């Protein structure tokens, strides 16, 4: 049987673990090599008696071995490396490359310190241990003051390297956090846009289906009532039903194409979107359903923004749909007024001054309000003081 291939996430985790182990072990191994080879070479050059050499290896390897725990226990690594240095200096009277493990442990303790007070305490402790090791080493293996003063330069180098690595890691962590925050913001924006698109599609479907079915319901009632007495009027009603259903199907297909995410050519609506610039065409379907609608326009509606034009047309359609269903066939009046950077849409009827529920379960008025608010405006609906019902929407241009 062929062995199962591990999931990609497990393979990535294993690779990350290998890289982490390598970053932990490689410095310790390199430090051990430098200390062993360098100390042997230094002893030969200075004619320091280290015979036999192998018994001294544990002192040279203790510091590098302590580096393996420098991430979890940085100060323990410092102390172990420092003790190995002091014992080496006490036995031989010299230091040399054995300083390397002490320096690496100090740099690791400083570079790995977190931000805040806890990180500050860790850095202060690391510097204190390093300075104490330096001072004790020169007390155990006395040297000329010039050599001691020169070694201060190496002390400053260790401090500079530790702080530099710490600053670099902190900057990298800040960049990662910023990248994560930007990615989160992008994801939230993507979800918000997807939600807005779903709401927009829902509003379009509600307006198309609600308006068309309401007109079809009214016309079918007329056809059934007058089929025997006035067949010519029933025929006109059935013709209007066919036209309304055909137009509704075309608009629904266009909305569904945009919902499926088809390309630009396929996503274009297969019928022109309703527009208030051509009021006669917009009011043709309600009038064909027997609704008496008069219209008046104040201002130029020829260059309206597309979003404003569509929202105004949908508000007119929804309001007239409610009039047809709930105002007892009373006359309606549509007023479009453009002035002072806004478009006002008013639909009045003379029916009973009672609330007009939505033909599709209560989403009509909320849908109109959402359209108006999305364009920085608002919408009010309620009984008129002199009787009847009024829908008034304000859309900002």
GROMACS .gro file of C-alpha atoms in nm:
model
  397
    1UNK     CA    1   0.000   0.000   0.000
    2UNK     CA    2   0.117   0.351  -0.080
    3UNK     CA    3   0.181   0.548   0.238
    4UNK     CA    4  -0.058   0.834   0.295
    5UNK     CA    5   0.080   1.178   0.215
    6UNK     CA    6   0.078   1.404   0.521
    7UNK     CA    7  -0.136   1.718   0.499
    8UNK     CA    8   0.044   2.033   0.384
    9UNK     CA    9  -0.003   2.202   0.721
   10UNK     CA   10   0.176   1.916   0.900
   11UNK     CA   11   0.463   1.931   0.650
   12UNK     CA   12   0.494   2.306   0.711
   13UNK     CA   13   0.492   2.249   1.088
   14UNK     CA   14   0.769   1.992   1.059
   15UNK     CA   15   0.977   2.226   0.843
   16UNK     CA   16   0.927   2.505   1.093
   17UNK     CA   17   1.034   2.276   1.379
   18UNK     CA   18   1.349   2.173   1.190
   19UNK     CA   19   1.439   2.537   1.124
   20UNK     CA   20   1.382   2.623   1.490
   21UNK     CA   21   1.607   2.338   1.605
   22UNK     CA   22   1.873   2.442   1.357
   23UNK     CA   23   1.864   2.803   1.481
   24UNK     CA   24   1.905   2.672   1.835
   25UNK     CA   25   2.179   2.415   1.773
   26UNK     CA   26   2.389   2.589   1.505
   27UNK     CA   27   2.519   2.876   1.727
   28UNK     CA   28   2.602   2.632   2.008
   29UNK     CA   29   2.792   2.403   1.769
   30UNK     CA   30   2.982   2.691   1.608
   31UNK     CA   31   3.071   2.831   1.950
   32UNK     CA   32   3.203   2.492   2.062
   33UNK     CA   33   3.424   2.461   1.754
   34UNK     CA   34   3.564   2.812   1.794
   35UNK     CA   35   3.632   2.767   2.164
   36UNK     CA   36   3.800   2.427   2.131
   37UNK     CA   37   4.010   2.508   1.823
   38UNK     CA   38   4.083   2.866   1.927
   39UNK     CA   39   4.178   2.778   2.284
   40UNK     CA   40   4.410   2.503   2.163
   41UNK     CA   41   4.574   2.737   1.915
   42UNK     CA   42   4.607   3.013   2.174
   43UNK     CA   43   4.767   2.778   2.427
   44UNK     CA   44   5.024   2.673   2.171
   45UNK     CA   45   5.095   3.031   2.067
   46UNK     CA   46   5.131   3.152   2.426
   47UNK     CA   47   5.312   2.833   2.534
   48UNK     CA   48   5.054   2.772   2.804
   49UNK     CA   49   5.077   2.421   2.946
   50UNK     CA   50   4.741   2.252   2.888
   51UNK     CA   51   4.878   1.900   2.877
   52UNK     CA   52   4.697   1.676   2.875
   53UNK     CA   53   4.439   1.878   2.671
   54UNK     CA   54   4.137   1.638   2.664
   55UNK     CA   55   4.058   1.676   3.038
   56UNK     CA   56   4.002   2.046   2.974
   57UNK     CA   57   3.742   1.987   2.703
   58UNK     CA   58   3.444   1.982   2.945
   59UNK     CA   59   3.527   2.340   3.043
   60UNK     CA   60   3.532   2.446   2.677
   61UNK     CA   61   3.209   2.259   2.596
   62UNK     CA   62   3.009   2.354   2.906
   63UNK     CA   63   2.935   2.705   2.778
   64UNK     CA   64   2.823   2.594   2.429
   65UNK     CA   65   2.609   2.321   2.586
   66UNK     CA   66   2.443   2.580   2.809
   67UNK     CA   67   2.347   2.778   2.496
   68UNK     CA   68   2.098   2.503   2.411
   69UNK     CA   69   1.873   2.630   2.693
   70UNK     CA   70   1.931   3.001   2.629
   71UNK     CA   71   1.575   3.061   2.501
   72UNK     CA   72   1.389   2.918   2.798
   73UNK     CA   73   1.651   2.992   3.065
   74UNK     CA   74   1.873   3.275   2.937
   75UNK     CA   75   2.028   3.363   3.271
   76UNK     CA   76   2.105   2.997   3.349
   77UNK     CA   77   2.297   2.978   3.023
   78UNK     CA   78   2.488   3.294   3.120
   79UNK     CA   79   2.580   3.160   3.465
   80UNK     CA   80   2.696   2.821   3.335
   81UNK     CA   81   2.905   2.978   3.057
   82UNK     CA   82   3.051   3.227   3.307
   83UNK     CA   83   3.146   2.959   3.560
   84UNK     CA   84   3.318   2.757   3.286
   85UNK     CA   85   3.515   3.069   3.190
   86UNK     CA   86   3.617   3.140   3.548
   87UNK     CA   87   3.733   2.783   3.612
   88UNK     CA   88   3.931   2.786   3.286
   89UNK     CA   89   4.092   3.117   3.378
   90UNK     CA   90   4.173   2.994   3.731
   91UNK     CA   91   4.340   2.677   3.602
   92UNK     CA   92   4.538   2.828   3.313
   93UNK     CA   93   4.567   3.196   3.400
   94UNK     CA   94   4.434   3.304   3.059
   95UNK     CA   95   4.088   3.342   2.900
   96UNK     CA   96   4.086   3.376   2.521
   97UNK     CA   97   3.812   3.228   2.297
   98UNK     CA   98   3.631   3.077   2.596
   99UNK     CA   99   3.474   3.422   2.626
  100UNK     CA  100   3.261   3.351   2.318
  101UNK     CA  101   2.996   3.141   2.495
  102UNK     CA  102   2.956   3.411   2.761
  103UNK     CA  103   2.910   3.678   2.494
  104UNK     CA  104   2.659   3.470   2.291
  105UNK     CA  105   2.457   3.394   2.605
  106UNK     CA  106   2.447   3.764   2.697
  107UNK     CA  107   2.343   3.870   2.345
  108UNK     CA  108   2.071   3.602   2.338
  109UNK     CA  109   1.935   3.710   2.676
  110UNK     CA  110   1.915   4.075   2.565
  111UNK     CA  111   1.790   4.011   2.212
  112UNK     CA  112   1.516   3.776   2.327
  113UNK     CA  113   1.380   4.006   2.596
  114UNK     CA  114   1.022   4.120   2.548
  115UNK     CA  115   0.900   4.478   2.562
  116UNK     CA  116   0.781   4.637   2.882
  117UNK     CA  117   0.907   4.620   3.237
  118UNK     CA  118   0.961   4.245   3.227
  119UNK     CA  119   1.195   4.281   2.931
  120UNK     CA  120   1.379   4.568   3.098
  121UNK     CA  121   1.441   4.358   3.411
  122UNK     CA  122   1.567   4.074   3.194
  123UNK     CA  123   1.811   4.301   3.009
  124UNK     CA  124   1.939   4.458   3.332
  125UNK     CA  125   1.996   4.112   3.480
  126UNK     CA  126   2.176   3.997   3.165
  127UNK     CA  127   2.408   4.297   3.171
  128UNK     CA  128   2.472   4.255   3.545
  129UNK     CA  129   2.566   3.886   3.503
  130UNK     CA  130   2.788   3.968   3.206
  131UNK     CA  131   2.964   4.253   3.388
  132UNK     CA  132   3.017   4.039   3.700
  133UNK     CA  133   3.166   3.761   3.489
  134UNK     CA  134   3.398   4.009   3.319
  135UNK     CA  135   3.518   4.153   3.650
  136UNK     CA  136   3.570   3.813   3.816
  137UNK     CA  137   3.759   3.685   3.512
  138UNK     CA  138   4.020   3.959   3.540
  139UNK     CA  139   4.047   3.904   3.914
  140UNK     CA  140   4.105   3.531   3.865
  141UNK     CA  141   4.351   3.583   3.577
  142UNK     CA  142   4.521   3.918   3.643
  143UNK     CA  143   4.650   4.109   3.342
  144UNK     CA  144   4.794   4.449   3.263
  145UNK     CA  145   4.554   4.741   3.300
  146UNK     CA  146   4.596   4.819   2.935
  147UNK     CA  147   4.462   4.473   2.849
  148UNK     CA  148   4.176   4.514   3.097
  149UNK     CA  149   4.085   4.855   2.952
  150UNK     CA  150   4.101   4.716   2.600
  151UNK     CA  151   3.862   4.441   2.693
  152UNK     CA  152   3.603   4.704   2.778
  153UNK     CA  153   3.568   4.760   2.405
  154UNK     CA  154   3.452   4.402   2.365
  155UNK     CA  155   3.206   4.457   2.648
  156UNK     CA  156   3.058   4.751   2.460
  157UNK     CA  157   3.047   4.548   2.140
  158UNK     CA  158   2.841   4.279   2.315
  159UNK     CA  159   2.601   4.545   2.446
  160UNK     CA  160   2.568   4.706   2.102
  161UNK     CA  161   2.508   4.374   1.928
  162UNK     CA  162   2.250   4.265   2.184
  163UNK     CA  163   2.057   4.591   2.162
  164UNK     CA  164   2.080   4.595   1.783
  165UNK     CA  165   1.942   4.243   1.750
  166UNK     CA  166   1.668   4.321   2.001
  167UNK     CA  167   1.566   4.635   1.812
  168UNK     CA  168   1.567   4.444   1.485
  169UNK     CA  169   1.345   4.169   1.627
  170UNK     CA  170   1.110   4.425   1.779
  171UNK     CA  171   1.080   4.603   1.445
  172UNK     CA  172   1.013   4.271   1.269
  173UNK     CA  173   0.747   4.186   1.528
  174UNK     CA  174   0.586   4.527   1.475
  175UNK     CA  175   0.582   4.468   1.100
  176UNK     CA  176   0.422   4.127   1.150
  177UNK     CA  177   0.158   4.273   1.380
  178UNK     CA  178   0.090   4.552   1.134
  179UNK     CA  179   0.065   4.304   0.848
  180UNK     CA  180  -0.174   4.089   1.052
  181UNK     CA  181  -0.386   4.392   1.137
  182UNK     CA  182  -0.394   4.499   0.773
  183UNK     CA  183  -0.486   4.146   0.666
  184UNK     CA  184  -0.762   4.141   0.929
  185UNK     CA  185  -0.886   4.479   0.811
  186UNK     CA  186  -0.886   4.360   0.451
  187UNK     CA  187  -1.079   4.048   0.548
  188UNK     CA  188  -1.332   4.255   0.742
  189UNK     CA  189  -1.368   4.491   0.447
  190UNK     CA  190  -1.414   4.196   0.212
  191UNK     CA  191  -1.684   4.052   0.437
  192UNK     CA  192  -1.851   4.391   0.467
  193UNK     CA  193  -1.856   4.432   0.091
  194UNK     CA  194  -1.989   4.079   0.046
  195UNK     CA  195  -2.262   4.155   0.300
  196UNK     CA  196  -2.346   4.482   0.124
  197UNK     CA  197  -2.361   4.300  -0.208
  198UNK     CA  198  -2.595   4.038  -0.064
  199UNK     CA  199  -2.818   4.309   0.080
  200UNK     CA  200  -2.818   4.492  -0.251
  201UNK     CA  201  -2.914   4.174  -0.437
  202UNK     CA  202  -3.186   4.103  -0.181
  203UNK     CA  203  -3.327   4.453  -0.226
  204UNK     CA  204  -3.321   4.419  -0.604
  205UNK     CA  205  -3.497   4.084  -0.594
  206UNK     CA  206  -3.754   4.214  -0.347
  207UNK     CA  207  -3.829   4.518  -0.559
  208UNK     CA  208  -3.846   4.328  -0.886
  209UNK     CA  209  -4.052   4.035  -0.758
  210UNK     CA  210  -4.271   4.235  -0.522
  211UNK     CA  211  -4.357   4.504  -0.776
  212UNK     CA  212  -4.414   4.261  -1.063
  213UNK     CA  213  -4.620   4.011  -0.866
  214UNK     CA  214  -4.831   4.288  -0.720
  215UNK     CA  215  -4.909   4.422  -1.066
  216UNK     CA  216  -4.982   4.069  -1.186
  217UNK     CA  217  -5.214   4.011  -0.889
  218UNK     CA  218  -5.409   4.328  -0.959
  219UNK     CA  219  -5.436   4.257  -1.330
  220UNK     CA  220  -5.536   3.897  -1.279
  221UNK     CA  221  -5.813   4.012  -1.046
  222UNK     CA  222  -5.936   4.250  -1.313
  223UNK     CA  223  -5.922   3.976  -1.576
  224UNK     CA  224  -6.117   3.730  -1.365
  225UNK     CA  225  -6.381   3.985  -1.272
  226UNK     CA  226  -6.440   4.114  -1.626
  227UNK     CA  227  -6.367   3.802  -1.831
  228UNK     CA  228  -6.737   3.743  -1.911
  229UNK     CA  229  -6.877   4.094  -1.899
  230UNK     CA  230  -6.597   4.281  -2.078
  231UNK     CA  231  -6.361   4.034  -2.247
  232UNK     CA  232  -6.169   4.313  -2.423
  233UNK     CA  233  -6.064   4.461  -2.085
  234UNK     CA  234  -5.974   4.111  -1.960
  235UNK     CA  235  -5.757   4.063  -2.269
  236UNK     CA  236  -5.577   4.388  -2.197
  237UNK     CA  237  -5.519   4.274  -1.839
  238UNK     CA  238  -5.381   3.939  -1.953
  239UNK     CA  239  -5.154   4.115  -2.202
  240UNK     CA  240  -5.024   4.336  -1.921
  241UNK     CA  241  -4.967   4.026  -1.707
  242UNK     CA  242  -4.763   3.865  -1.982
  243UNK     CA  243  -4.552   4.180  -2.028
  244UNK     CA  244  -4.501   4.220  -1.653
  245UNK     CA  245  -4.398   3.858  -1.605
  246UNK     CA  246  -4.161   3.872  -1.901
  247UNK     CA  247  -3.995   4.192  -1.777
  248UNK     CA  248  -3.969   4.049  -1.426
  249UNK     CA  249  -3.798   3.735  -1.552
  250UNK     CA  250  -3.549   3.944  -1.749
  251UNK     CA  251  -3.464   4.156  -1.444
  252UNK     CA  252  -3.436   3.852  -1.216
  253UNK     CA  253  -3.199   3.685  -1.461
  254UNK     CA  254  -2.979   3.995  -1.456
  255UNK     CA  255  -2.970   4.004  -1.076
  256UNK     CA  256  -2.892   3.632  -1.052
  257UNK     CA  257  -2.613   3.669  -1.309
  258UNK     CA  258  -2.448   3.932  -1.089
  259UNK     CA  259  -2.496   3.706  -0.785
  260UNK     CA  260  -2.321   3.418  -0.962
  261UNK     CA  261  -2.024   3.643  -1.037
  262UNK     CA  262  -2.029   3.604  -1.412
  263UNK     CA  263  -1.806   3.818  -1.632
  264UNK     CA  264  -1.894   4.178  -1.714
  265UNK     CA  265  -2.069   4.098  -2.042
  266UNK     CA  266  -2.287   3.832  -1.885
  267UNK     CA  267  -2.353   4.032  -1.572
  268UNK     CA  268  -2.513   4.321  -1.757
  269UNK     CA  269  -2.890   4.329  -1.705
  270UNK     CA  270  -3.078   4.197  -2.002
  271UNK     CA  271  -3.328   4.483  -1.975
  272UNK     CA  272  -3.263   4.851  -1.910
  273UNK     CA  273  -3.272   4.946  -1.544
  274UNK     CA  274  -3.568   5.159  -1.434
  275UNK     CA  275  -3.497   5.529  -1.444
  276UNK     CA  276  -3.680   5.839  -1.324
  277UNK     CA  277  -3.549   6.030  -1.623
  278UNK     CA  278  -3.822   5.856  -1.826
  279UNK     CA  279  -4.122   5.873  -1.594
  280UNK     CA  280  -4.369   5.760  -1.859
  281UNK     CA  281  -4.185   5.429  -1.902
  282UNK     CA  282  -4.145   5.390  -1.525
  283UNK     CA  283  -4.518   5.445  -1.465
  284UNK     CA  284  -4.637   5.242  -1.762
  285UNK     CA  285  -4.678   4.918  -1.567
  286UNK     CA  286  -4.878   5.067  -1.274
  287UNK     CA  287  -5.098   5.252  -1.521
  288UNK     CA  288  -5.148   4.936  -1.722
  289UNK     CA  289  -5.264   4.772  -1.401
  290UNK     CA  290  -5.539   5.033  -1.375
  291UNK     CA  291  -5.372   5.266  -1.126
  292UNK     CA  292  -5.434   5.637  -1.187
  293UNK     CA  293  -5.095   5.800  -1.148
  294UNK     CA  294  -5.003   6.161  -1.217
  295UNK     CA  295  -4.645   6.279  -1.213
  296UNK     CA  296  -4.464   6.610  -1.188
  297UNK     CA  297  -4.095   6.697  -1.204
  298UNK     CA  298  -3.914   6.998  -1.065
  299UNK     CA  299  -3.560   7.037  -1.187
  300UNK     CA  300  -3.346   6.852  -1.439
  301UNK     CA  301  -3.331   6.474  -1.397
  302UNK     CA  302  -3.120   6.403  -1.703
  303UNK     CA  303  -2.776   6.369  -1.541
  304UNK     CA  304  -2.851   6.196  -1.213
  305UNK     CA  305  -2.589   5.957  -1.070
  306UNK     CA  306  -2.675   5.599  -1.159
  307UNK     CA  307  -2.716   5.491  -0.796
  308UNK     CA  308  -2.948   5.782  -0.717
  309UNK     CA  309  -3.151   5.726  -1.033
  310UNK     CA  310  -3.199   5.355  -0.959
  311UNK     CA  311  -3.285   5.415  -0.592
  312UNK     CA  312  -3.543   5.681  -0.681
  313UNK     CA  313  -3.701   5.452  -0.942
  314UNK     CA  314  -3.721   5.162  -0.697
  315UNK     CA  315  -3.879   5.386  -0.431
  316UNK     CA  316  -4.143   5.500  -0.681
  317UNK     CA  317  -4.213   5.140  -0.787
  318UNK     CA  318  -4.240   5.011  -0.430
  319UNK     CA  319  -4.462   5.299  -0.317
  320UNK     CA  320  -4.698   5.256  -0.613
  321UNK     CA  321  -4.708   4.882  -0.553
  322UNK     CA  322  -4.830   4.948  -0.201
  323UNK     CA  323  -5.085   5.196  -0.334
  324UNK     CA  324  -5.218   4.937  -0.578
  325UNK     CA  325  -5.252   4.674  -0.309
  326UNK     CA  326  -5.358   4.870  -0.004
  327UNK     CA  327  -5.510   5.204  -0.108
  328UNK     CA  328  -5.824   5.070  -0.269
  329UNK     CA  329  -5.726   5.179  -0.619
  330UNK     CA  330  -5.721   5.545  -0.523
  331UNK     CA  331  -5.533   5.793  -0.744
  332UNK     CA  332  -5.166   5.849  -0.672
  333UNK     CA  333  -4.931   6.139  -0.735
  334UNK     CA  334  -4.556   6.124  -0.788
  335UNK     CA  335  -4.337   6.429  -0.736
  336UNK     CA  336  -3.965   6.440  -0.816
  337UNK     CA  337  -3.786   6.756  -0.705
  338UNK     CA  338  -3.416   6.819  -0.757
  339UNK     CA  339  -3.268   7.110  -0.567
  340UNK     CA  340  -2.977   7.198  -0.337
  341UNK     CA  341  -2.777   6.883  -0.405
  342UNK     CA  342  -3.053   6.635  -0.335
  343UNK     CA  343  -3.341   6.456  -0.502
  344UNK     CA  344  -3.674   6.442  -0.320
  345UNK     CA  345  -3.916   6.164  -0.411
  346UNK     CA  346  -4.276   6.201  -0.292
  347UNK     CA  347  -4.557   5.954  -0.358
  348UNK     CA  348  -4.905   6.047  -0.229
  349UNK     CA  349  -5.235   5.863  -0.248
  350UNK     CA  350  -5.587   5.940  -0.133
  351UNK     CA  351  -5.661   5.600   0.016
  352UNK     CA  352  -5.726   5.518   0.380
  353UNK     CA  353  -5.469   5.667   0.618
  354UNK     CA  354  -5.351   5.329   0.739
  355UNK     CA  355  -5.011   5.166   0.722
  356UNK     CA  356  -4.920   5.005   0.394
  357UNK     CA  357  -4.765   4.666   0.473
  358UNK     CA  358  -4.516   4.528   0.227
  359UNK     CA  359  -4.653   4.286  -0.031
  360UNK     CA  360  -4.369   4.045   0.048
  361UNK     CA  361  -4.388   4.033   0.424
  362UNK     CA  362  -4.267   4.365   0.559
  363UNK     CA  363  -3.941   4.435   0.372
  364UNK     CA  364  -4.072   4.709   0.143
  365UNK     CA  365  -4.040   5.016   0.364
  366UNK     CA  366  -3.715   4.894   0.528
  367UNK     CA  367  -3.574   4.832   0.181
  368UNK     CA  368  -3.663   5.184   0.067
  369UNK     CA  369  -3.509   5.330   0.382
  370UNK     CA  370  -3.190   5.130   0.329
  371UNK     CA  371  -3.160   5.262  -0.026
  372UNK     CA  372  -3.204   5.620   0.094
  373UNK     CA  373  -2.961   5.583   0.384
  374UNK     CA  374  -2.699   5.424   0.161
  375UNK     CA  375  -2.697   5.750  -0.036
  376UNK     CA  376  -2.677   5.973   0.271
  377UNK     CA  377  -3.048   6.052   0.284
  378UNK     CA  378  -3.357   5.917   0.453
  379UNK     CA  379  -3.718   5.815   0.400
  380UNK     CA  380  -4.041   5.877   0.591
  381UNK     CA  381  -4.376   5.708   0.538
  382UNK     CA  382  -4.706   5.774   0.711
  383UNK     CA  383  -5.057   5.920   0.692
  384UNK     CA  384  -5.103   6.270   0.552
  385UNK     CA  385  -5.278   6.535   0.764
  386UNK     CA  386  -5.555   6.575   0.506
  387UNK     CA  387  -5.606   6.202   0.458
  388UNK     CA  388  -5.428   5.944   0.252
  389UNK     CA  389  -5.073   5.813   0.271
  390UNK     CA  390  -4.738   5.969   0.185
  391UNK     CA  391  -4.393   5.824   0.114
  392UNK     CA  392  -4.117   6.086   0.103
  393UNK     CA  393  -3.756   5.999   0.036
  394UNK     CA  394  -3.451   6.226   0.022
  395UNK     CA  395  -3.148   6.115  -0.178
  396UNK     CA  396  -2.826   6.314  -0.171
  397UNK     CA  397  -2.649   6.367  -0.500
   0.00000   0.00000   0.00000
